[in-house]
Coordinates of C-alpha atoms in Angstrom, one line a residue:
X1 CA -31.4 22.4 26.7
X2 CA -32.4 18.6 26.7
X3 CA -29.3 16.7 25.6
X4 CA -29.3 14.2 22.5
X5 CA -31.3 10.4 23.5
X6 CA -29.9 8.9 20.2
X7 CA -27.0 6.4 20.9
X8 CA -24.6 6.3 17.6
X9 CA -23.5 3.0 16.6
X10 CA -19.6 3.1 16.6
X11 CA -17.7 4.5 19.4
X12 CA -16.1 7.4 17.0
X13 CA -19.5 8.6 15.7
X14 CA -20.8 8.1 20.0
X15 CA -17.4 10.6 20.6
X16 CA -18.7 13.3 17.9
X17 CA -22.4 12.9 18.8
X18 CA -21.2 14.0 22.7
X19 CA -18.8 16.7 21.5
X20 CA -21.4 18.5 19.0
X21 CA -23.8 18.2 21.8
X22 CA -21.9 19.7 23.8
X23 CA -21.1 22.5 21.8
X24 CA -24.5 23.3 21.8
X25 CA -25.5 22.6 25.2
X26 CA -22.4 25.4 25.7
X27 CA -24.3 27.8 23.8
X28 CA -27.4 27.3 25.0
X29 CA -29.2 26.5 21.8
X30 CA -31.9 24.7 21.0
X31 CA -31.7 23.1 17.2
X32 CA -34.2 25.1 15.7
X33 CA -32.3 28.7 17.1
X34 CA -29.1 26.9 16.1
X35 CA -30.6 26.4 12.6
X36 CA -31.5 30.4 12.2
X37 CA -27.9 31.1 13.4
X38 CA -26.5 28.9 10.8
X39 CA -29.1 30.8 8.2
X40 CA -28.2 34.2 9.5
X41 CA -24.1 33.4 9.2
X42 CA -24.5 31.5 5.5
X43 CA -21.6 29.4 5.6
X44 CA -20.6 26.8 4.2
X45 CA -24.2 26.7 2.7
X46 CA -27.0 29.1 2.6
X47 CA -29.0 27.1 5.2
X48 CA -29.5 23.8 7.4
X49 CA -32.5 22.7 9.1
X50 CA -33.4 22.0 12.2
X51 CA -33.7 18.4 11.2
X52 CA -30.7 18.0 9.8
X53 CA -28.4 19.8 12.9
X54 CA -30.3 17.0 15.3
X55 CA -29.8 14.5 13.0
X56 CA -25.9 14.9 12.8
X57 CA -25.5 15.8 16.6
X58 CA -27.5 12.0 17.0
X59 CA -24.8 10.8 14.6
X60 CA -26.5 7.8 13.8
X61 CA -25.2 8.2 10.2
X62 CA -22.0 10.2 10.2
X63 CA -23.4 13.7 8.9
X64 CA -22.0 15.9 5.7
X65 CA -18.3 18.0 6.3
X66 CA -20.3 21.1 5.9
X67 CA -23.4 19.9 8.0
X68 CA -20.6 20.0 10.9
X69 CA -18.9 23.0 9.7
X70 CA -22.3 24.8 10.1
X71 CA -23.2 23.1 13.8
X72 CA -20.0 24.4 15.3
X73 CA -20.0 28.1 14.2
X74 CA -23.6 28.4 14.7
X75 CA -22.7 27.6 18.1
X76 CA -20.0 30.2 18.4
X77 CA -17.0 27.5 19.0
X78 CA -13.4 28.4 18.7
X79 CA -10.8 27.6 15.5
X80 CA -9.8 25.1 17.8
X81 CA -13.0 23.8 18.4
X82 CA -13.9 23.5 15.0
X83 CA -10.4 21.6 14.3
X84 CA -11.3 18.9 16.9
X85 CA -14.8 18.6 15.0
X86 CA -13.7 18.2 11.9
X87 CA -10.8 15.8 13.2
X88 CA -13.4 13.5 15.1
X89 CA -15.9 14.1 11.7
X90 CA -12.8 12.6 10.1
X91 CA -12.7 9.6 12.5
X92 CA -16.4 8.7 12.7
X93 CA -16.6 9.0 8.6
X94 CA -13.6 6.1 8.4
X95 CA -15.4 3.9 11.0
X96 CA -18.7 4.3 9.2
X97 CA -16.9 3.6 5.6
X98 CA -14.9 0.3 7.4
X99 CA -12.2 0.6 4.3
X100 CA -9.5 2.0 6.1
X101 CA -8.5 -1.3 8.8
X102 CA -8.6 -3.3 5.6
X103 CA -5.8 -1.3 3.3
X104 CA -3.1 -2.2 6.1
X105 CA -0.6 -0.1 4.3
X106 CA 3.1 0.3 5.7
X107 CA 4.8 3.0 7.1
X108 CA 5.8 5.9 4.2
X109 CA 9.6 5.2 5.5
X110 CA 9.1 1.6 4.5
X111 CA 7.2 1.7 0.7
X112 CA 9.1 -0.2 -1.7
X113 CA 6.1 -1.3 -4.4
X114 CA 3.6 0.5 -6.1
X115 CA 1.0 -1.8 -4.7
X116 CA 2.2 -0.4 -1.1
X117 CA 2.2 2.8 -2.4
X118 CA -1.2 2.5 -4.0
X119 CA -2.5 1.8 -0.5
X120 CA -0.7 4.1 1.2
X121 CA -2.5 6.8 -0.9
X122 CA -6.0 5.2 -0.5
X123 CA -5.7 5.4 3.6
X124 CA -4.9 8.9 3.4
X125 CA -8.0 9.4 1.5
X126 CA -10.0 7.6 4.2
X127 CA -8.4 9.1 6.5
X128 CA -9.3 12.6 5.3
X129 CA -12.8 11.7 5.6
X130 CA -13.0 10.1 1.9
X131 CA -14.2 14.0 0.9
X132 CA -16.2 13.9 -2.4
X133 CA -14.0 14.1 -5.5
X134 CA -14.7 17.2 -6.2
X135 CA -13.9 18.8 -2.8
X136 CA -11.1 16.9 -3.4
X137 CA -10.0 18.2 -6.4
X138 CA -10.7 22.1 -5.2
X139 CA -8.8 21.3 -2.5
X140 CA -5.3 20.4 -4.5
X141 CA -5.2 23.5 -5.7
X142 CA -5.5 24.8 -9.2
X143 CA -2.8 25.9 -12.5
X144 CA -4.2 29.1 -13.6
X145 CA -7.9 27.8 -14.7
X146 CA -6.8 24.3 -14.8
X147 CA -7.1 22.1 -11.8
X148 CA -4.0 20.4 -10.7
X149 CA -5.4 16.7 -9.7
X150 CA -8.0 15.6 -12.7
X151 CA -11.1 13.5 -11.5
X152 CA -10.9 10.4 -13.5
X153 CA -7.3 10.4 -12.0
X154 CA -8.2 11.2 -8.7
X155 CA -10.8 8.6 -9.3
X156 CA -8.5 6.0 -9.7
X157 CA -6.1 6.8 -6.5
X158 CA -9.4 5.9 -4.4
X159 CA -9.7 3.0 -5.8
X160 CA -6.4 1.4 -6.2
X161 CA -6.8 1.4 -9.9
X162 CA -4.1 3.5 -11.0
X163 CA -1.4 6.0 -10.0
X164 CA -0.8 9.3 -10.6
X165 CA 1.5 10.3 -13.8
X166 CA 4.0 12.2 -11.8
X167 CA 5.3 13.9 -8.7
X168 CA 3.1 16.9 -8.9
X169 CA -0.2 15.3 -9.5
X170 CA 0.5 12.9 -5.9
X171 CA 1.7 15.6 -4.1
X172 CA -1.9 17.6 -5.8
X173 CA -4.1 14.7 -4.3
X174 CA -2.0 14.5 -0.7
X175 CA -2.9 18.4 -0.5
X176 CA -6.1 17.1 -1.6
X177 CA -6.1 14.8 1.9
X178 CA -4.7 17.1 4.2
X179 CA -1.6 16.3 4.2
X180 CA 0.7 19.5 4.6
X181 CA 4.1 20.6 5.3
X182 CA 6.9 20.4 4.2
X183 CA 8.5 17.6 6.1
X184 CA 5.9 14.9 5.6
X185 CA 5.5 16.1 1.6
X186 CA 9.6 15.3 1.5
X187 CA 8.8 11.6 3.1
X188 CA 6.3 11.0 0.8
X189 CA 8.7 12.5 -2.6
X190 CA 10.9 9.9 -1.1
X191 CA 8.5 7.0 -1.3
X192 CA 7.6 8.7 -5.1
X193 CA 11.3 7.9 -6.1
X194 CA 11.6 4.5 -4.4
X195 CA 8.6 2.9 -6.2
X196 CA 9.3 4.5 -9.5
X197 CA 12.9 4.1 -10.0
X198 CA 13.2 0.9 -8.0
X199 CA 16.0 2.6 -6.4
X200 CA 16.5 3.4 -2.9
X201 CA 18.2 6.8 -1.9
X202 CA 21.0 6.3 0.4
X203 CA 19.3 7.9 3.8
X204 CA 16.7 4.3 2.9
X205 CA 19.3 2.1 2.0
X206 CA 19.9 -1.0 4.6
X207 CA 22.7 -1.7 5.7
X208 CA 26.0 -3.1 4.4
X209 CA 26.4 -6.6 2.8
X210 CA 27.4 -8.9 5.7
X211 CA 31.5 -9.8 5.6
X212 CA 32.1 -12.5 3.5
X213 CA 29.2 -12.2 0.9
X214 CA 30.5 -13.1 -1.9
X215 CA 31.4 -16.1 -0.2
X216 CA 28.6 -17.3 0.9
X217 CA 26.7 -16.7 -2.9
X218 CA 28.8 -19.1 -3.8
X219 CA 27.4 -21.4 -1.7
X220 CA 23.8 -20.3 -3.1
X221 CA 22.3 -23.9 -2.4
X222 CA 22.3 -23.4 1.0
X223 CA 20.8 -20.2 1.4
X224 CA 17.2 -18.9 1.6
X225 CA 15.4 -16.5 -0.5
X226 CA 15.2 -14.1 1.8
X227 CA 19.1 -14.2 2.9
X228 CA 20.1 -13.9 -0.8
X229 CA 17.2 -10.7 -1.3
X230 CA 19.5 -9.1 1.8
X231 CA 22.6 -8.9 0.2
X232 CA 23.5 -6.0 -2.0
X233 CA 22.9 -6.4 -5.5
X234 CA 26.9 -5.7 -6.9
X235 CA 27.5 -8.8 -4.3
X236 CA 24.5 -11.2 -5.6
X237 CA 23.7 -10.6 -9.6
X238 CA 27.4 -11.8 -10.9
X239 CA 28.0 -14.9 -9.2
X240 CA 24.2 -16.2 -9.1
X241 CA 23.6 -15.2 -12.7
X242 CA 26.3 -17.5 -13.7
X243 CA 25.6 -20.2 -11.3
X244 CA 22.3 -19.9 -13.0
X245 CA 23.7 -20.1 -16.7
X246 CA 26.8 -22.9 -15.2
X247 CA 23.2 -25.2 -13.9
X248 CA 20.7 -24.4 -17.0
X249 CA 24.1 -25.9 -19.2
X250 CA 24.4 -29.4 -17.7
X251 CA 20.4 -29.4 -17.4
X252 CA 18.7 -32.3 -19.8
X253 CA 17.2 -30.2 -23.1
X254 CA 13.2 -31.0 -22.1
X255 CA 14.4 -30.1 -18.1
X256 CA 15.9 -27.1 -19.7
X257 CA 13.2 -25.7 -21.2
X258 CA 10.2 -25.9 -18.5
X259 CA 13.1 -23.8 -16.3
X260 CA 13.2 -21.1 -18.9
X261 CA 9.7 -21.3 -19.0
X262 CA 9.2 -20.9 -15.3
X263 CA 11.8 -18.3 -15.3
X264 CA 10.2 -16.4 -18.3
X265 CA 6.6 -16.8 -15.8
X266 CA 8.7 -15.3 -12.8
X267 CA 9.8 -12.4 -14.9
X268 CA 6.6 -11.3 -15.6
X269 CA 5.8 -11.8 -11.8
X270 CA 8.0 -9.0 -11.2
X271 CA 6.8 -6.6 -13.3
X272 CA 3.0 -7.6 -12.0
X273 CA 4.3 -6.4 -8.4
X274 CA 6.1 -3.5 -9.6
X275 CA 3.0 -2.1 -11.5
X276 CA 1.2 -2.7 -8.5
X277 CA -1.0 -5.5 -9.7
X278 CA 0.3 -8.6 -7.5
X279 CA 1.3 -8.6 -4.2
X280 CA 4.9 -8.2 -2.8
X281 CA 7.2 -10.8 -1.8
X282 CA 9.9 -8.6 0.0
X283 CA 12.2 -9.2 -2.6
X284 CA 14.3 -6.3 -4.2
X285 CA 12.7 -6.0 -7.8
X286 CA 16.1 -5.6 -9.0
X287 CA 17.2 -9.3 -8.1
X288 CA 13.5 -11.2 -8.5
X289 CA 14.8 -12.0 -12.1
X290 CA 17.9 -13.6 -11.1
X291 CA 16.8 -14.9 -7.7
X292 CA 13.6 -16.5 -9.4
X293 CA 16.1 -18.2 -11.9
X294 CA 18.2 -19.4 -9.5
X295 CA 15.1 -20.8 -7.2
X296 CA 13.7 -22.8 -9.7
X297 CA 17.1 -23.6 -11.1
X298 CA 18.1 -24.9 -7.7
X299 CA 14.9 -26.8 -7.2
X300 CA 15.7 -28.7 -10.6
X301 CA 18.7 -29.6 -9.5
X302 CA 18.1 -31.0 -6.4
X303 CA 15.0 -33.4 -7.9
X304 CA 17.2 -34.3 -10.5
X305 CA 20.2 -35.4 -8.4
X306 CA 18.3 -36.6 -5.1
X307 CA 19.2 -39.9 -3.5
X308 CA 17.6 -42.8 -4.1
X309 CA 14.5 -43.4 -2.0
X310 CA 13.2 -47.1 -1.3
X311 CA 10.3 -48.5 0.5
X312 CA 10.4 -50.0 3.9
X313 CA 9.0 -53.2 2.8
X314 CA 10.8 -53.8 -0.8
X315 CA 14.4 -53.3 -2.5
X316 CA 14.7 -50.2 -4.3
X317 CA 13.2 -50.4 -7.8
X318 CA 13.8 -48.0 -11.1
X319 CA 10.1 -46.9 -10.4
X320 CA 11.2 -45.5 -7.1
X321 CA 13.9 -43.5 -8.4
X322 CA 14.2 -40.0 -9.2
X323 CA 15.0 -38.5 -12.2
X324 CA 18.2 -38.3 -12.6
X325 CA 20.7 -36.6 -15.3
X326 CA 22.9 -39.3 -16.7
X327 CA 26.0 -38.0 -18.1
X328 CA 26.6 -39.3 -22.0
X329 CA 29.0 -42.0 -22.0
X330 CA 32.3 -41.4 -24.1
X331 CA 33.0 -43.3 -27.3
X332 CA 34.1 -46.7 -27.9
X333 CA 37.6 -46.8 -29.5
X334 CA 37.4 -47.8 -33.3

């Protein structure tokens, strides 16, 4: 039997083209007695050519699930033959699709946002292969006459556009992917509860606040986002949210108002990243509101009661000082 000439472009589609050839150099087939063997055995469909069975053994384009399916039982391979197939099909089908290196999505242990969440799901579909909707949808399984996983649903998932409604629909499409067993199902109900609750179960939860919190929120000016994100939120949301409303007070009424603005503009940030539809800045959700305040609130002050700055090559005039809050002077005596 004359091996395959055809060299595949990727190196996962090159490492299925030399397994399927071998395969069939194993059995001693040539394609077109391959091609009656896959008639004769009628699964998964009533026939492939000749044509077709070289074609995917020169895997210059990645060939159909079935197509493979077909190639390795017509060559008499093993269940575990037929799982490394379909596991390299899998491999070659990402690298010919490219989508997969560009999703980037973190660990399951460490989704926090819907946005990673909504990723996470989409590289488990490319990893499956990106199977047709359909297959897909057979595949989660079925209540009674009604499938599980809809298709304008599942549609969505693929395509970052949406989420599923509840638990049972995600885990429907993860069944859908392959993804089986009971432990990673649990890791991925987990991730489920984090994103939708915005809570963190306690086997998740990060460490203790360091000693002296409270402390140092009192000295919020000095701190940086991301130090005030790791503290726990029963340390954090009292004392900054009335530093916040202590700063807003002695604020100038026109100052005043663009911070409740940008405050009201942060808000709605948050709720943008926990729908998914902006990215995340590692912040809890549960603090963004009052960090953001207190950010901007900050960054008021400090314009408002900077030093005075002066030009190397003149005296310090009113043009080149900033703004500053000028406390009401007290009443003359009658």
């Amino acid at each position: 039997m004359r091996p395959t000439t055809a060299v595949p472009a990727g190196p996962r589609r090159a490492e299925l083209s030399a397994y399927l050839d071998r395969l069939r150099q194993g059995a001693q087939l040539t394609f077109a007695e391959l091609a009656e063997r896959t008639t004769a055995l009628g699964v998964p469909a009533p026939a492939v050519s000749a044509a077709t069975l070289k074609r995917a053994a020169g895997c210059l384009t990645v060939p159909k699930e079935t197509t493979v399916v077909a190639f390795v039982r017509g060559c008499d391979a093993t269940a575990e033959q037929e799982r490394r197939a379909l596991q390299l099909w899998r491999r070659a089908r990402a690298e010919e699709r490219g989508i997969l290196p560009a999703l980037r999505p973190p660990a399951i242990g460490n989704i926090r946002t819907r946005a990673d969440f909504a990723a996470a799901l989409a590289a488990e579909y490319e990893k499956a292969g990106a199977p047709a909707l359909r297959t897909l949808q057979q595949r989660a399984g079925a209540a009674g006459d009604v499938f599980v996983l809809p298709l304008s649903t599942a549609w969505c998932i693929v395509r970052r556009g949406g989420h599923p409604s509840d638990w049972n629909q995600c885990a429907a499409f993860l069944r859908g992917c392959g993804v089986t067993g009971r432990r990673g199902l649990d890791e991925w109900q987990a991730a489920w509860h984090r994103v939708t609750t915005g809570r963190v179960r306690a086997r998740f939860r990060a460490p203790d606040a360091w000693a002296g919190a409270k402390a140092m929120v009192h000295q919020h000016s000095r701190l940086t986002l991301k130090e005030i994100a790791r503290l726990p939120h029963r340390e954090v949301m009292v004392p900054v949210s009335a530093s916040v409303a202590r700063l807003l007070l002695q604020l100038p009424e026109k100052t005043r108002d663009h911070a409740v603005g940008v405050g009201i503009l942060r808000m709605m940030e948050v709720e943008q990243r926990r729908n998914g539809t902006a990215p995340d800045t590692g912040i809890n959700p549960g603090l963004a509101r009052d960090i953001g305040w207190f950010a901007w609130g900050a960054e008021l002050h400090s314009r408002i009661h900077a030093p005075i700055t002066t030009r190397p090559d003149r005296p310090a005039t009113q043009t080149d000082r900033q703004p500053r809050h000028r406390t009401p002077a007290a009443p003359k005596p009658v």
